[in-house]
Short mmCIF file of C-alpha atoms and ligand atoms in Angstrom, two decimals:
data_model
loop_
_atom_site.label_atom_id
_atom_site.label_comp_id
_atom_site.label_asym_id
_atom_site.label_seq_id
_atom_site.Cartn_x
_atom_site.Cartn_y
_atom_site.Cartn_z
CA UNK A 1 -35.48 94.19 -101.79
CA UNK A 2 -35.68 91.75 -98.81
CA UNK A 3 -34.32 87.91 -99.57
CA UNK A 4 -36.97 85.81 -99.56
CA UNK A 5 -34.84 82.52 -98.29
CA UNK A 6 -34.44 85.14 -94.81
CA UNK A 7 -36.66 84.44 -92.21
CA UNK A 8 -39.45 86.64 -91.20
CA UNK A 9 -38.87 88.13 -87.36
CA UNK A 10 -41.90 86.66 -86.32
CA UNK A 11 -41.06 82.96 -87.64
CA UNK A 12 -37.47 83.87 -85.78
CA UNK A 13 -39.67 84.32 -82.79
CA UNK A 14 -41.64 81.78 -82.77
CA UNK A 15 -37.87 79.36 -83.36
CA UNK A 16 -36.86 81.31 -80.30
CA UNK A 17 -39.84 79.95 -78.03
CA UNK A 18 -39.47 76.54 -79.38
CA UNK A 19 -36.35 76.03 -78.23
CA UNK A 20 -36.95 77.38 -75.23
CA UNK A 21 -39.84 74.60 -75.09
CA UNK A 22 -37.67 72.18 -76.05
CA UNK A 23 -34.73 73.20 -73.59
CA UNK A 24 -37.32 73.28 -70.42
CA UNK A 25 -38.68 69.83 -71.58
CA UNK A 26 -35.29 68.71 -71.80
CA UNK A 27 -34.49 70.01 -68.18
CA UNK A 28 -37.49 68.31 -67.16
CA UNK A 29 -36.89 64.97 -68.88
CA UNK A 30 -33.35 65.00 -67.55
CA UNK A 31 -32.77 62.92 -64.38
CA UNK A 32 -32.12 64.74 -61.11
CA UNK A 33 -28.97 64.68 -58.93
CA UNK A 34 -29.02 62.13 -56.58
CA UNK A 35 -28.81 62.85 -53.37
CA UNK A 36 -25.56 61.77 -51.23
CA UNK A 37 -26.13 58.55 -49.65
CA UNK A 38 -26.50 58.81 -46.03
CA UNK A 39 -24.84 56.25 -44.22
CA UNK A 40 -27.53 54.78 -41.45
CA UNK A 41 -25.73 53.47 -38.51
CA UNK A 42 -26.85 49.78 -37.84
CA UNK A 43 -28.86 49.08 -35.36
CA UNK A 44 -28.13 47.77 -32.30
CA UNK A 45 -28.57 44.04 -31.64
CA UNK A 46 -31.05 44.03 -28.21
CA UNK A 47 -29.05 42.24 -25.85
CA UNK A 48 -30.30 39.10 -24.50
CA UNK A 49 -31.56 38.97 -21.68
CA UNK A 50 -29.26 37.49 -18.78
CA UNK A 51 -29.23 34.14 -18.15
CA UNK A 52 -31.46 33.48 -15.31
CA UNK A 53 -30.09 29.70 -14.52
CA UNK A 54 -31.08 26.75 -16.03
CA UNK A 55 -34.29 26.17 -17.49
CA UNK A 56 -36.57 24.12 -15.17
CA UNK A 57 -36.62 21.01 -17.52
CA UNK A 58 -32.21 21.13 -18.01
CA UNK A 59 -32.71 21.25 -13.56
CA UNK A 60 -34.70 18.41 -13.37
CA UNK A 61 -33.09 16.85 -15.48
CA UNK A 62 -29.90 17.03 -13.74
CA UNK A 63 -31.85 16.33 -10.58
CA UNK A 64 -32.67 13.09 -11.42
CA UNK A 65 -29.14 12.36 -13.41
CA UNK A 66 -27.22 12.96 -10.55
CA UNK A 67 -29.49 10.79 -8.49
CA UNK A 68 -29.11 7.96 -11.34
CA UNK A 69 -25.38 8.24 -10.89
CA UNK A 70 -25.04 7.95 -7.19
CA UNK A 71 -27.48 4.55 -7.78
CA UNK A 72 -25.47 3.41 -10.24
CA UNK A 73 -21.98 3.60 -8.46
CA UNK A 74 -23.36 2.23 -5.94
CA UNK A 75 -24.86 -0.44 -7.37
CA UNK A 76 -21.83 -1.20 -9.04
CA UNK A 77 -19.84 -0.65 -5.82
CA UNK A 78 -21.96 -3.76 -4.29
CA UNK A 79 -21.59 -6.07 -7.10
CA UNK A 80 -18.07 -5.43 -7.17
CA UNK A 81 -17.89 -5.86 -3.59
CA UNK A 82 -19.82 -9.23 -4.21
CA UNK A 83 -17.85 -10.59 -7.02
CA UNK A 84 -14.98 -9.73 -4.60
CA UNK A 85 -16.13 -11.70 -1.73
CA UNK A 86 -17.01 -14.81 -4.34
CA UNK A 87 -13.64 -15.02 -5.51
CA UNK A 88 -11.64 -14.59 -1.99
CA UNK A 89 -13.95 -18.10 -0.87
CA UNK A 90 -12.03 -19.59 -4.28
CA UNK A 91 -8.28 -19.12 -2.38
CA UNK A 92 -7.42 -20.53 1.00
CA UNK A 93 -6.84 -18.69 3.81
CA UNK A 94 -2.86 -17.87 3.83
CA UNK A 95 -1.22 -17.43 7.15
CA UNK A 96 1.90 -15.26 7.13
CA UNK A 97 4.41 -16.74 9.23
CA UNK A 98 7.44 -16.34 10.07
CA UNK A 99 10.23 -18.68 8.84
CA UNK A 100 11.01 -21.36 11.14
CA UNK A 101 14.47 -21.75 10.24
CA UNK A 102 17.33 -18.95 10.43
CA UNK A 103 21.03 -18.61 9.65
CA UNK A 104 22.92 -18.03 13.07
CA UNK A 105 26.48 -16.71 11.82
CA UNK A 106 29.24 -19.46 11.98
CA UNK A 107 30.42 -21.77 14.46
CA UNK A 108 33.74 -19.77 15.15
CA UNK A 109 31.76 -17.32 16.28
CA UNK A 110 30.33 -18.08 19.53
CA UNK A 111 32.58 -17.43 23.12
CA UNK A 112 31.80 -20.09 25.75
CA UNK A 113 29.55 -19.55 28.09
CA UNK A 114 28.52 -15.96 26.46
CA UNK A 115 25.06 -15.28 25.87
CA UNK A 116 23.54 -12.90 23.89
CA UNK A 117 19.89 -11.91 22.37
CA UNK A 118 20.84 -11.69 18.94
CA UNK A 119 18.49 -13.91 18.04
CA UNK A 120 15.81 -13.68 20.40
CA UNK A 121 13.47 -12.14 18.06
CA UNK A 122 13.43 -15.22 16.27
CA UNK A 123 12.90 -16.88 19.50
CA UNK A 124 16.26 -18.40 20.35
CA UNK A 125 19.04 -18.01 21.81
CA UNK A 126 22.16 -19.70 20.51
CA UNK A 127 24.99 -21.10 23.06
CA UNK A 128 28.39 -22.36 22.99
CA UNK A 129 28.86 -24.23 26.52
CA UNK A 130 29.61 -27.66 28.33
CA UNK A 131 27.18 -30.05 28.50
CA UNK A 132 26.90 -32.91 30.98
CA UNK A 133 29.60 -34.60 29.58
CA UNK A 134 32.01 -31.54 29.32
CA UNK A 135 31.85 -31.47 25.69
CA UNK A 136 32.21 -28.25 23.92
CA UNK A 137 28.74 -27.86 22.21
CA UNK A 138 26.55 -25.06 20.71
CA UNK A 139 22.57 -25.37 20.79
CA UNK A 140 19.71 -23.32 20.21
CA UNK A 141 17.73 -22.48 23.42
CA UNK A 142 14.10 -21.97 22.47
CA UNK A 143 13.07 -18.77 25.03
CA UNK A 144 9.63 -20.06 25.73
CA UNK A 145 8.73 -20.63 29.30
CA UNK A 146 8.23 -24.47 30.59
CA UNK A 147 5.77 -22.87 32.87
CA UNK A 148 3.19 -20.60 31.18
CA UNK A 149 5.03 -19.25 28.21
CA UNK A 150 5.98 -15.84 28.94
CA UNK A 151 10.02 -14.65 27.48
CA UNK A 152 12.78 -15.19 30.12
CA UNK A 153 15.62 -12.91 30.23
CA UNK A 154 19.36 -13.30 30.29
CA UNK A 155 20.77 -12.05 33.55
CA UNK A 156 24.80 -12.03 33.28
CA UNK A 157 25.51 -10.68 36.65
CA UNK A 158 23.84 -13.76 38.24
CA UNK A 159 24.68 -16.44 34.80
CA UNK A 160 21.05 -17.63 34.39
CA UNK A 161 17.76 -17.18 32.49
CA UNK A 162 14.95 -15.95 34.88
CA UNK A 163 11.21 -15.31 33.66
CA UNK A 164 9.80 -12.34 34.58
CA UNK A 165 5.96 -14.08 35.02
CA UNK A 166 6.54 -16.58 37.89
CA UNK A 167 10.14 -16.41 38.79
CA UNK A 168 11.21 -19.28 36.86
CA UNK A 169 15.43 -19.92 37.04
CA UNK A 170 16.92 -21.47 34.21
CA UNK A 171 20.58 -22.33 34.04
CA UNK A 172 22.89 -21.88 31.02
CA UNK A 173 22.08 -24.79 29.70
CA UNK A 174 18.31 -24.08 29.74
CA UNK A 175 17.70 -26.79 32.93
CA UNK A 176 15.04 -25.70 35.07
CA UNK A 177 16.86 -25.03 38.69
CA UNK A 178 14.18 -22.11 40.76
CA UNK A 179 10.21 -21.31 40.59
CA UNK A 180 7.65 -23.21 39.20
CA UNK A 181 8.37 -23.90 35.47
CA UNK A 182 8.33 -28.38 35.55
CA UNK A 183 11.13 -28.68 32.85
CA UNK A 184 14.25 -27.77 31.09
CA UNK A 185 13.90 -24.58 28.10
CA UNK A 186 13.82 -26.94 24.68
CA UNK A 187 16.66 -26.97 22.39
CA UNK A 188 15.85 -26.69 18.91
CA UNK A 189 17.35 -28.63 15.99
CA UNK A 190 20.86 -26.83 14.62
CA UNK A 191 23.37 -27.83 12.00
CA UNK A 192 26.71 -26.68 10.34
CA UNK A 193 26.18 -26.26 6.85
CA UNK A 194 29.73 -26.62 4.96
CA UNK A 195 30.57 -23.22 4.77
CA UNK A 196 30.61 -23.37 8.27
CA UNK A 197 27.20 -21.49 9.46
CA UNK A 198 24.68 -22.43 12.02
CA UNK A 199 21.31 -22.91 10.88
CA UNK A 200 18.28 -23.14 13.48
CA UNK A 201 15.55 -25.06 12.83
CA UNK A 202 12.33 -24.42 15.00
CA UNK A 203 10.26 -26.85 13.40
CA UNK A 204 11.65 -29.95 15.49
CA UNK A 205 12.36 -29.51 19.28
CA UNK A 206 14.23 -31.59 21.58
CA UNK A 207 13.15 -31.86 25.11
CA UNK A 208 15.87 -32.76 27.86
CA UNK A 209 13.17 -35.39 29.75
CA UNK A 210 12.82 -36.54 26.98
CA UNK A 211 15.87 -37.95 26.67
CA UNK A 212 15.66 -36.09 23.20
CA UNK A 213 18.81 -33.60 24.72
CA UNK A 214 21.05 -36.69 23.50
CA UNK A 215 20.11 -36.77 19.87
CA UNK A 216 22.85 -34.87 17.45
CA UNK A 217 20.76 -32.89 15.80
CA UNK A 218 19.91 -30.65 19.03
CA UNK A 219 23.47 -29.60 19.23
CA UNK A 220 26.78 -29.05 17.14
CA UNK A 221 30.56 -29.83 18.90
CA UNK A 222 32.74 -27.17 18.26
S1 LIG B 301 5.64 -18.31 32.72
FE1 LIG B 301 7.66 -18.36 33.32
S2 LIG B 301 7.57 -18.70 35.40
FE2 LIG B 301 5.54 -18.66 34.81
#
């Protein structure tokens, strides 16, 4: 006697193609692999294209700045100039000259009779003679020329002052004695200070026709 709870073979059939059915729909419903990601490279950025110079405009441009800066500096350059010029009017004109008086060592010094040009740059020369009245004196010689101004020179060997110009002779004592120079060299004004050191003093002269030779300023005794 067959069970009747058993299922028939052609119900178990029919079960069999349903789940097959249901396992295909299943293998279609289910979602597909996915593929392995392929890594795209990225593309390359174009280059620019090289730079051909500046743009017209940017040359212009720098045309006419450069143009606007030479005007300006040199408009500046002129007002600067002229503000320059306005101001130098506002100061007198300044003449540099040099000093009139010198130091000339001290008294002790000075041999008689020896002369020397250690101070002819400053334009004397500085003596200890005689004078006229055989006192033992020291002056200041000024080496101007009575002639025409030219610079005598010391000659030992001969013991006189001759100009190189005209020929002019000038004793020790700066009298005129040879050529054509009309007076005596001029003696400037010297002191002893009380240290015991000659100063010249150019600004004041003392000429011999004068009678000026006798004043004591234009000479020191020793
Ligand atoms: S300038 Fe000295 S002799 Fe003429």
């Amino acid at each position: 006697m067959s069970d009747p709870t058993a299922p028939s073979p052609s119900a178990s059939a029919e079960t069999t193609t349903a789940v097959a059915a249901t396992s295909a729909v299943a293998a279609a419903a289910a979602p597909a692999v996915a593929p392995p990601k392929v890594v795209v490279p990225p593309k390359p950025t174009p280059a620019k294209p090289a730079d051909k110079g500046p743009s017209r405009r940017f040359f212009l441009l720098s045309w006419f700045g450069s143009w606007f800066a030479v005007a300006w500096v040199a408009f500046s350059a002129s007002m600067l100039a002229m503000v320059l010029g306005t101001v130098r009017f506002l100061f007198p004109n300044v003449l540099s000259e040099p000093p009139t008086s010198f130091r000339a060592g001290e008294a002790t010094g000075y041999e008689e009779n020896k002369v020397d040009d250690k101070f002819k740059e400053q334009g004397a020369w500085v003596i200890r003679a005689k004078d006229e009245r055989n006192r033992d004196i020291i002056y200041a010689l000024s080496t101007i020329c009575t002639h025409l101004g030219c610079t005598p020179n010391w000659l030992e060997s001969e013991k006189k002052f001759k100009c190189p110009c005209h020929g002019s002779g000038f004793k020790i004592s700066g009298i005129n004695f040879e050529g054509p120079a009309p007076r005596p060299l001029e003696r400037y004004a010297i002191k002893k200070n009380d240290d015991g050191t000659l100063v010249i003093d150019k600004s004041r002269k003392f000429q011999k026709e004068l009678g000026q030779w006798d004043d004591a300023d234009s000479y020191i005794l020793v």
